[in-house]
Tab-separated table of C-alpha atoms in Angstrom:
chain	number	residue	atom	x	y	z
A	853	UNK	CA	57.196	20.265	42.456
A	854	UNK	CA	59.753	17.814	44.237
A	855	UNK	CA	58.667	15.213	40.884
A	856	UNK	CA	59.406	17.802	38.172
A	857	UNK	CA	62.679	18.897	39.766
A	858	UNK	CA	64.368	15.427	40.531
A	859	UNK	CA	62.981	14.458	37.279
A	860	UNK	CA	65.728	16.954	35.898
A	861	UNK	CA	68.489	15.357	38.757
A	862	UNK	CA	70.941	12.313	38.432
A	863	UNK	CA	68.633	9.678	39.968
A	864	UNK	CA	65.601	10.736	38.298
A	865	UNK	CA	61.891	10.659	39.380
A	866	UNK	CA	61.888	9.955	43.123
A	867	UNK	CA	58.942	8.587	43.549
A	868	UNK	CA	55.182	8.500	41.266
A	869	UNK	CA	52.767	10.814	42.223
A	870	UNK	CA	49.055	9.813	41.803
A	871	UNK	CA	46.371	12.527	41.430
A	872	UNK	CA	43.340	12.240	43.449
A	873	UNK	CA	40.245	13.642	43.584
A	874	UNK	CA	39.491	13.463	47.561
A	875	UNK	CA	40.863	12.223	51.051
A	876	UNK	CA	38.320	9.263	51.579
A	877	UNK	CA	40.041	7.759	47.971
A	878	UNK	CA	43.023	8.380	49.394
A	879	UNK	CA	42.381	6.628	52.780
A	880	UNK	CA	41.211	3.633	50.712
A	881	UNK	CA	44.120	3.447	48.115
A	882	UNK	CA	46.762	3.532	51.423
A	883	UNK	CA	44.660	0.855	53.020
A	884	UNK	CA	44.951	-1.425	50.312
A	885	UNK	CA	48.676	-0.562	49.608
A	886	UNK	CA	47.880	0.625	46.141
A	887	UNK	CA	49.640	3.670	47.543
A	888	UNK	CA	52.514	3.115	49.968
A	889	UNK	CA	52.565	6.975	50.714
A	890	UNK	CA	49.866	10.064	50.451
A	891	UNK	CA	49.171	13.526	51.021
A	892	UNK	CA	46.494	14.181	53.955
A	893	UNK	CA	44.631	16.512	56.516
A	894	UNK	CA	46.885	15.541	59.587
A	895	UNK	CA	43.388	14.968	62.133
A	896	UNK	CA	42.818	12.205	59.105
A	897	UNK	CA	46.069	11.130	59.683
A	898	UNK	CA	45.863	10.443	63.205
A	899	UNK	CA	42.763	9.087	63.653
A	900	UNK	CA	43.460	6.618	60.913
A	901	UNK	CA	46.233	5.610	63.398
A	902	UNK	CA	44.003	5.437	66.372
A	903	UNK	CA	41.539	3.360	64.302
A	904	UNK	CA	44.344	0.931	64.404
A	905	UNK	CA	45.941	1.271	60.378
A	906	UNK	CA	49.448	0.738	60.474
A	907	UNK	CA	50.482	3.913	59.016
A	908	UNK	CA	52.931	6.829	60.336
A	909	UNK	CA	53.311	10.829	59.977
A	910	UNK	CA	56.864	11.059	58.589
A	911	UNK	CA	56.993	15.121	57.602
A	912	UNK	CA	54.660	18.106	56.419
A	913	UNK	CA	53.606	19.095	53.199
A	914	UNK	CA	53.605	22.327	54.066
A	915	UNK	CA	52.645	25.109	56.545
A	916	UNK	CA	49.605	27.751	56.466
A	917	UNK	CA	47.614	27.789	53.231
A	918	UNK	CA	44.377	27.426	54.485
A	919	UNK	CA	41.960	30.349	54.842
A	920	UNK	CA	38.318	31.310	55.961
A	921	UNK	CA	36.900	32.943	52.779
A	922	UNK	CA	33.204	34.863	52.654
A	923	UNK	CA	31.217	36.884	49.896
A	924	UNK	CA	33.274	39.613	49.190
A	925	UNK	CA	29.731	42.134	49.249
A	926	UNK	CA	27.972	40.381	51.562
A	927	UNK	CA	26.960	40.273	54.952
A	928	UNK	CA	29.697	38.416	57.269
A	929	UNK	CA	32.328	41.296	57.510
A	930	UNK	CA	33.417	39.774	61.356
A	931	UNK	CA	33.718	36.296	62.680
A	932	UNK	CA	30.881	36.730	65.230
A	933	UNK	CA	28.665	37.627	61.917
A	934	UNK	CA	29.423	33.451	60.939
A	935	UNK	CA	26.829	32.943	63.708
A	936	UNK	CA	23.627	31.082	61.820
A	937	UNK	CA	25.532	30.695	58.270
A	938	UNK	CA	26.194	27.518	56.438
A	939	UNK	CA	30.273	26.941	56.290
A	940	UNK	CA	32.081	24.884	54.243
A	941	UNK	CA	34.614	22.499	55.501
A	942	UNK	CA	36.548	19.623	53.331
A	943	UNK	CA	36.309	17.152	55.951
A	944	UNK	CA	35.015	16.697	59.513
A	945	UNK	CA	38.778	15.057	59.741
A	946	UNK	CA	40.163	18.263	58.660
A	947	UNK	CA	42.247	21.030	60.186
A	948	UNK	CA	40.089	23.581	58.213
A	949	UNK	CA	37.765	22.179	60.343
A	950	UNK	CA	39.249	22.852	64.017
A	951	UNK	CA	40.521	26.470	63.289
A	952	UNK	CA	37.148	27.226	62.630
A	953	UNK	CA	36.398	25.823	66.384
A	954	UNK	CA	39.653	27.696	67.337
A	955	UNK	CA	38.321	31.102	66.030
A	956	UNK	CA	34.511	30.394	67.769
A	957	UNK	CA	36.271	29.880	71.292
A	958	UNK	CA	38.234	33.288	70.689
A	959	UNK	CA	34.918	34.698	70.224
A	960	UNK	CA	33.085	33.561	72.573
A	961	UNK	CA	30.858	31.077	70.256
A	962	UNK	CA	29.669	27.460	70.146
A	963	UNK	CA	29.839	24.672	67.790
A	964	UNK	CA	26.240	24.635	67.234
A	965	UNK	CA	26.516	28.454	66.092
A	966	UNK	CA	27.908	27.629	62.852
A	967	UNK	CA	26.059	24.973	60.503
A	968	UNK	CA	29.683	23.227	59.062
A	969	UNK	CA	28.888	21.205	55.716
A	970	UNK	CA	31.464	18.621	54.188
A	971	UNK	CA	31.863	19.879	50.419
A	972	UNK	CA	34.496	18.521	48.044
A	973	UNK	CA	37.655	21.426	47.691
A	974	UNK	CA	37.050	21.956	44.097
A	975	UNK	CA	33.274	23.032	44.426
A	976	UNK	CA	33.228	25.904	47.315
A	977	UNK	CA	34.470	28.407	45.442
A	978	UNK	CA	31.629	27.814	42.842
A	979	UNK	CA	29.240	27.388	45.797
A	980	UNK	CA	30.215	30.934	47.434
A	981	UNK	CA	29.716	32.669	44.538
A	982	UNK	CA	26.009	30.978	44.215
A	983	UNK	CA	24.805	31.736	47.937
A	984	UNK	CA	25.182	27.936	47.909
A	985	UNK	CA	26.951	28.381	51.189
A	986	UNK	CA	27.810	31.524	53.414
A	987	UNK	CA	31.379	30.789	53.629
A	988	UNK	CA	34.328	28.276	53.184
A	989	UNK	CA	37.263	27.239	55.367
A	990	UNK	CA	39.986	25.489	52.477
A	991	UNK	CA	43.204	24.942	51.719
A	992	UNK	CA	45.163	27.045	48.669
A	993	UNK	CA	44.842	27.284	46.264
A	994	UNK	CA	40.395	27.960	46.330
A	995	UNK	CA	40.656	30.632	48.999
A	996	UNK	CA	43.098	32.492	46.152
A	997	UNK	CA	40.693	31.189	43.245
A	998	UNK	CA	37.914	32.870	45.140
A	999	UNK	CA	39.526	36.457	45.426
A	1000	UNK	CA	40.539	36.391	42.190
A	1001	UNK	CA	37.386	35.758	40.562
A	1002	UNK	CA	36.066	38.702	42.490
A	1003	UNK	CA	33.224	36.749	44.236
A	1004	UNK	CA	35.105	35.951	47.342
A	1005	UNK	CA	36.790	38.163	50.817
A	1006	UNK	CA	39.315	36.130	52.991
A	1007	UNK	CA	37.860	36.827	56.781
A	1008	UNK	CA	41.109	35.415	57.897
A	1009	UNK	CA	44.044	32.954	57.314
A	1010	UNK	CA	44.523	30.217	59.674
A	1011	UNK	CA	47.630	31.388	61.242
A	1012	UNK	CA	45.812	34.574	62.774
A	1013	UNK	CA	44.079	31.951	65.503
A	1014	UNK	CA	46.592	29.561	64.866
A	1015	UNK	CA	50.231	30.512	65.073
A	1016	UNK	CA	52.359	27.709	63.013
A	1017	UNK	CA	49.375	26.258	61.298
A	1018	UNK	CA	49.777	22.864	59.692
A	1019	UNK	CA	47.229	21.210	57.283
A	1020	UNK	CA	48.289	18.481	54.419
A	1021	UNK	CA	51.216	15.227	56.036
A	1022	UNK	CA	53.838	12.725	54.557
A	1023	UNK	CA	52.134	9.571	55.846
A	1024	UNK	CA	53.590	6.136	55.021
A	1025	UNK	CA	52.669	2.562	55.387
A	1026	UNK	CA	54.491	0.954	58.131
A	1027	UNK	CA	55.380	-1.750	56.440
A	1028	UNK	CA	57.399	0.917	53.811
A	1029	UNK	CA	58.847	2.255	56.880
A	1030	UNK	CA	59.949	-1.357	58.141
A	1031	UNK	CA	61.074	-2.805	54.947
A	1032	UNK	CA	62.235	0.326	52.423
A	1033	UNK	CA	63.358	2.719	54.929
A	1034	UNK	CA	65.673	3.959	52.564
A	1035	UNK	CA	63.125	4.746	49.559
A	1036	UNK	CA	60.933	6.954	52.432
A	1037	UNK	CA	64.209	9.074	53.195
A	1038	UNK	CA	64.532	9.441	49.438
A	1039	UNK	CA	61.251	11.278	49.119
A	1040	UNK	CA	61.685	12.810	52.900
A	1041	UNK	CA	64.648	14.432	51.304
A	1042	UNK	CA	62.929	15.440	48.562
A	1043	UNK	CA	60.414	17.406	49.680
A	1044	UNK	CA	62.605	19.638	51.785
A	1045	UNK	CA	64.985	19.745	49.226
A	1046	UNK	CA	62.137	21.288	47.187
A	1047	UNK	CA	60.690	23.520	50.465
A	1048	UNK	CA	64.022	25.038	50.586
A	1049	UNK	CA	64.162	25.476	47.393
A	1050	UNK	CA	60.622	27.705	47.230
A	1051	UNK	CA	62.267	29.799	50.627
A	1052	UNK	CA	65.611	30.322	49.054
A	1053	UNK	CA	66.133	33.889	50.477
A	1054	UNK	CA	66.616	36.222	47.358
A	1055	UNK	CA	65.272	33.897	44.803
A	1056	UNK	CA	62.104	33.149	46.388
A	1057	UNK	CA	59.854	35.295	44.263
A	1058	UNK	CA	61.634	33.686	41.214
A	1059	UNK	CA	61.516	30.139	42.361
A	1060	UNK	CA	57.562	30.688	43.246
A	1061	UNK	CA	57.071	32.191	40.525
A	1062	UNK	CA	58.520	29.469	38.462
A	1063	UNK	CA	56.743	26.450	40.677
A	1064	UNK	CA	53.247	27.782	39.997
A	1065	UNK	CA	54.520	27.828	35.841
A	1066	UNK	CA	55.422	24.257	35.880
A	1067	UNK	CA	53.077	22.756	38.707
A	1068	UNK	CA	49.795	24.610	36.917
A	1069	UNK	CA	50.737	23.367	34.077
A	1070	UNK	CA	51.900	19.967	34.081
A	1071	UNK	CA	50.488	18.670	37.264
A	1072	UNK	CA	47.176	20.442	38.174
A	1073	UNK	CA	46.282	21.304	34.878
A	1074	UNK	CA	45.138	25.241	36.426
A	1075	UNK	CA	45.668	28.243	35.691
A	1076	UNK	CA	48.929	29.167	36.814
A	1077	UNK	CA	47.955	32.802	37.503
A	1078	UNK	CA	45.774	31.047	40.253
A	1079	UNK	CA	49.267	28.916	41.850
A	1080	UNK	CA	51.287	32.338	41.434
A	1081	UNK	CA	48.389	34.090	43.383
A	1082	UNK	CA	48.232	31.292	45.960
A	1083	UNK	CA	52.040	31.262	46.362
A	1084	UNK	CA	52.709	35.254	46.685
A	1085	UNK	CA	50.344	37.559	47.843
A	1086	UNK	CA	51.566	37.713	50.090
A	1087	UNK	CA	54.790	35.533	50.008
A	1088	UNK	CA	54.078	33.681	53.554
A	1089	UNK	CA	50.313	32.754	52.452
A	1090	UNK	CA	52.136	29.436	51.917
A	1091	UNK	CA	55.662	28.295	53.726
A	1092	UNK	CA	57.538	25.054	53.025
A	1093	UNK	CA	59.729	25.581	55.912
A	1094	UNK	CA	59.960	24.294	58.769
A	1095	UNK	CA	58.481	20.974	57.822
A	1096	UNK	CA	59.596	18.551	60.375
A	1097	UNK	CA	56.949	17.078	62.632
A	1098	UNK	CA	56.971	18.962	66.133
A	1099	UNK	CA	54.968	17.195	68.992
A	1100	UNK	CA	53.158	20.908	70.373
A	1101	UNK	CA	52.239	21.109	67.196
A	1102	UNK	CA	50.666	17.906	66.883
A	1103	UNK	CA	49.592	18.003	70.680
A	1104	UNK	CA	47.437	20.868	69.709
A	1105	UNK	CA	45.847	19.119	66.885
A	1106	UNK	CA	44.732	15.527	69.045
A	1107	UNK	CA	43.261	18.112	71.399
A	1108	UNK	CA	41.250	20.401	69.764
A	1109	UNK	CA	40.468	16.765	67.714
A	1110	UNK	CA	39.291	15.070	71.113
A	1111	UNK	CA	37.554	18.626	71.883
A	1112	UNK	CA	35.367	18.558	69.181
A	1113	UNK	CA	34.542	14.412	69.075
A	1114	UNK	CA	36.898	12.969	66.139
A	1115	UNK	CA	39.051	11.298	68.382
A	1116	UNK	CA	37.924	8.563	70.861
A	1117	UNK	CA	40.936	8.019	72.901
A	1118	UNK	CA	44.061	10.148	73.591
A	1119	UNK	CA	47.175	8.988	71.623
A	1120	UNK	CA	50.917	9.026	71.836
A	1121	UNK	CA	52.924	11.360	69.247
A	1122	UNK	CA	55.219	8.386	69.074
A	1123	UNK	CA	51.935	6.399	68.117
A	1124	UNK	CA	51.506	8.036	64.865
A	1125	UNK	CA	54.781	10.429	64.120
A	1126	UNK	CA	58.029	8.705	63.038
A	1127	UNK	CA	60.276	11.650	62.966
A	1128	UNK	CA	63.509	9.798	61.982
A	1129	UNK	CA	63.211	10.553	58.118
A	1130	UNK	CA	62.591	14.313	59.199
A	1131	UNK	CA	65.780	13.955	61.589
A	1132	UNK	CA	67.423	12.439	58.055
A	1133	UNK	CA	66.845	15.391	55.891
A	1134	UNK	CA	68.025	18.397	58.201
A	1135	UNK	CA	71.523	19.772	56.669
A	1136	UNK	CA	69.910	18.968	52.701
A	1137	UNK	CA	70.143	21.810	50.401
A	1138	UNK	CA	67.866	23.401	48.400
A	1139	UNK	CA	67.539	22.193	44.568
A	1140	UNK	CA	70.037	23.454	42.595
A	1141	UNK	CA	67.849	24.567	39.602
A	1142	UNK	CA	66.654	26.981	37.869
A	1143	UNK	CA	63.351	27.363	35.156
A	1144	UNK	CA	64.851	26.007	31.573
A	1145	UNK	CA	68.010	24.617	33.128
A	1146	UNK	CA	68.394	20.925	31.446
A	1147	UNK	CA	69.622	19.144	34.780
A	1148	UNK	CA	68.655	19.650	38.588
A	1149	UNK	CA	71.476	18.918	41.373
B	888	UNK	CA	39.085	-2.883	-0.975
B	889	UNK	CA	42.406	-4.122	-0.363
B	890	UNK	CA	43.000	0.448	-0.396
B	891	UNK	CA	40.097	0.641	2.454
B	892	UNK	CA	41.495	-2.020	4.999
B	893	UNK	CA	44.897	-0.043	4.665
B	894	UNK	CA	43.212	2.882	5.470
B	895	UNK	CA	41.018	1.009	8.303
B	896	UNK	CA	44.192	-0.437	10.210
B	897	UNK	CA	46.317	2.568	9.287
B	898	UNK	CA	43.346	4.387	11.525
B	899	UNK	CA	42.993	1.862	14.055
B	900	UNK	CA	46.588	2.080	14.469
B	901	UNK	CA	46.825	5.918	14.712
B	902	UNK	CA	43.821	5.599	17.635
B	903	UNK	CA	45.806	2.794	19.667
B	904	UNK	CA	48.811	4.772	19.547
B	905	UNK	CA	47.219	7.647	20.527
B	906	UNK	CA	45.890	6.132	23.071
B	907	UNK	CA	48.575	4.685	24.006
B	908	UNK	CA	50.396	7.384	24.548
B	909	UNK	CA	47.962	10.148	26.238
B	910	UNK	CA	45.871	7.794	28.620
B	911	UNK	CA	48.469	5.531	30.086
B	912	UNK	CA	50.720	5.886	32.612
B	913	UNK	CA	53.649	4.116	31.337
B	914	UNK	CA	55.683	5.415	34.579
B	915	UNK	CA	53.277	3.098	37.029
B	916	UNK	CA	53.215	0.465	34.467
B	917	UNK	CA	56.799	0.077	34.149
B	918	UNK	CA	57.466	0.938	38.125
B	919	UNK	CA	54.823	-2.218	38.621
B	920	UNK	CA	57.427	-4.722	36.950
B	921	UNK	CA	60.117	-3.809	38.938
B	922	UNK	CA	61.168	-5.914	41.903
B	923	UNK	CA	59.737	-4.440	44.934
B	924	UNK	CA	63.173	-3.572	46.402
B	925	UNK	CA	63.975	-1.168	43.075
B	926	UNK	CA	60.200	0.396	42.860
B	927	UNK	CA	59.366	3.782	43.812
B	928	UNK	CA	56.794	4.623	45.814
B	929	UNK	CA	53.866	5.403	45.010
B	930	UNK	CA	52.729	8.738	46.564
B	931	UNK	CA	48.496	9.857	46.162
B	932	UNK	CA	48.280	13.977	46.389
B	933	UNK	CA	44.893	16.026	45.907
B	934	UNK	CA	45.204	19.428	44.304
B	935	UNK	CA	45.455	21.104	47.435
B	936	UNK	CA	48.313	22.574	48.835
C-alpha cells in the first residue's frame, strides 16, 4: 500500500518491494543483503538476532490479523475440542505459533495435546477444506479466504488470548541502519504514513475499501473481495496503528519464545529493537490521497 | 524469402519486447545502477498481512 501511494507523491517510490513466497527465502535473501529490509514473524526476527545476524526490529507491519480457523461443520466447536487434532502453523518461529500455546495454558492444556504442523500460508485453507488438517492458526488474509469460501469457522482471533497482538516486523540490516539511516526513516515514515492513512477516522471504510482495490490487484494478484473481507469485517480484524515497537510487547513474545524452546538464551530489547526510526515518524500524517486522485501528498 | 525473415525478426522482435516488458523488473534493474548512497531499499514482503 505505502509503494502504490508514494508512487503517486513528489519523491516517488520509496523503496522496491520484492514478493516472496515464504519466511525461510526471506531469511536467506536478508542474509546475503540481496534485501536490505523484509517483512517477518517477529519470534523469526529475534531469534535471527540471537543467532548472532546483524539485523534490527525498526517498526510493525501491523497489529492483529491472525486467527485460529476450524471446519465450519465439523467437530472442534471449543478450544479444549483442539485436543488430539492436527493444527496448522506457518512457522515454528511464528507468533501464530505461541498464541496457540497462549490459548492451551488458558485452558488448562499441554503442548503435546495439539499435533502443530509447519504448512506454507497459501495451502491451509485448501488443506482445511480437505480434512488435510483439523485446523489452522494464520495470518489475513487465509483465515478470511477460509470463511468466505464457506469451508472454514474462525474459533478465535488472536487478540481474544492476546490483547495487542503483533505478528509481521520492519527488520533492517544493520549495516542500512549504520550507513543509510536516512533511507530506513524514509520507509519508517512511510508505513505509518500509510497506517494512518487506513485508520483515518471517518474515511476508514473508504480508504480500506480502496487499499484492498489496488493492493489485490496490483500487488497480490487476489481477489480483492478476499483483502476487503480481511480488512472490514469487522473493521479492527486488522489495525495499522499503533505500530511503534513497545518492549512489554516484545517482552511477552521472547518469553512465551523461551517457554516453548525457540529461544536459547534470554535477550535484551535493545539487542534486537532500534526504536529511533519509530521515535522519527510520530507527528507524520496520514497520506493525503484519495482512489483516482493523480498525485499523493 | 527475403518476405519470411521480415516476418521471422518482426516476430522475434514482438516476443523480446514482450518479454521485455512483462517479466522484468526494470525498477530493480535500474535501482541496481545507482550509486549505493541514491538506491532504495530493497524491502522482501510475503502475501500476508
Amino acid at each position: 500500500m505505502t509503494d502504490y501511494i508514494s508512487a503517486y507523491s513528489r519523491s516517488g517510490q520509496l523503496f522496491i518491494p520484492r514478493l516472496f513466497q515464504g519466511f525461510p527465502e526471506i531469511k536467506e535473501a536478508l542474509m546475503s543483503n540481496r534485501m536490505q529490509a523484509a517483512f517477518m514473524v517477529a519470534p523469526m526476527a529475534i531469534a535471527l538476532r540471537a543467532q548472532g545476524v546483524p539485523v534490527k526490529i525498526v517498526y510493525l507491519g501491523h497489529r492483529y490479523g491472525s486467527a485460529v480457523v476450524v471446519q465450519k461443520d465439523g467437530p472442534v466447536k471449543t478450544f479444549a475440542d483442539l485436543k488430539g487434532k492436527v493444527v496448522a502453523i506457518p512457522s515454528r518461529f511464528s507468533d501464530e505459533r505461541l498464541i496457540l500455546f497462549r490459548a492451551m495454558k488458558v485452558n488448562g492444556m499441554k503442548a503435546s495435546d495439539v499435533h502443530l504442523v509447519e504448512m506454507a500460508p497459501p495451502d491451509v485453507a485448501g488443506a482445511l477444506a480437505a480434512g488435510a488438517i483439523d485446523a489452522f492458526s494464520m495470518g489475513e488474509p487465509f483465515p478470511s479466504q477460509s470463511e468466505m469460501s464457506g469451508r472454514g469457522r474462525v474459533l478465535f482471533h488472536a487478540r481474544e488470548y492476546w490483547p495487542d497482538y503483533m505478528s509481521c516486523v520492519l527488520v533492517v540490516r544493520q549495516d542500512v541502519i549504520d550507513h543509510r539511516p536516512e533511507a530506513v526513516q524514509v520507509l519508517v515514515d512511510g508505513i505509518a504514513r500509510s497506517g494512518l492513512w487506513l485508520e483515518e477516522k471517518e474515511k476508514r471504510r473508504a480508504h480500506r475499501t480502496q487499499a484492498a482495490d489496488f493492493v489485490g490487484r496490483y500487488y497480490y494478484r487476489q481477489d480483492p473481495k478476499l483483502l476487503r473481507w480481511a480488512l472490514l469485517k469487522p473493521e479492527d480484524r486488522v489495525k495499522y496503528e499503533p505500530l511503534s515497537p513497545r518492549k512489554k510487547d516484545f517482552d511477552l513474545v521472547t518469553q512465551l519464545m523461551r517457554e516453548t524452546g525457540v529461544l536459547d538464551r534470554d535477550i535484551a530489547f535493545e539487542e534486537y529493537v532500534d526504536v529511533r526510526f519509530a521515535e522519527g515518524a510520530e507527528g507524520q500524517r496520514p497520506w493525503k490521497y484519495e482512489a483516482g486522485w493523480a498525485k499523493a501528498e | 524469402m527475403r518476405k519470411l525473415l521480415a516476418y521471422t525478426f518482426a516476430w522475434i522482435a514482438a516476443i523480446t519486447a514482450g518479454h521485455l516488458y512483462l517479466n522484468v523488473n526494470w525498477a530493480v534493474l535500474m535501482n541496481d545502477r545507482l550509486p549505493l548512497e541514491k538506491r532504495k531499499l530493497n524491502v522482501a514482503y510475503i502475501p500476508v498481512t
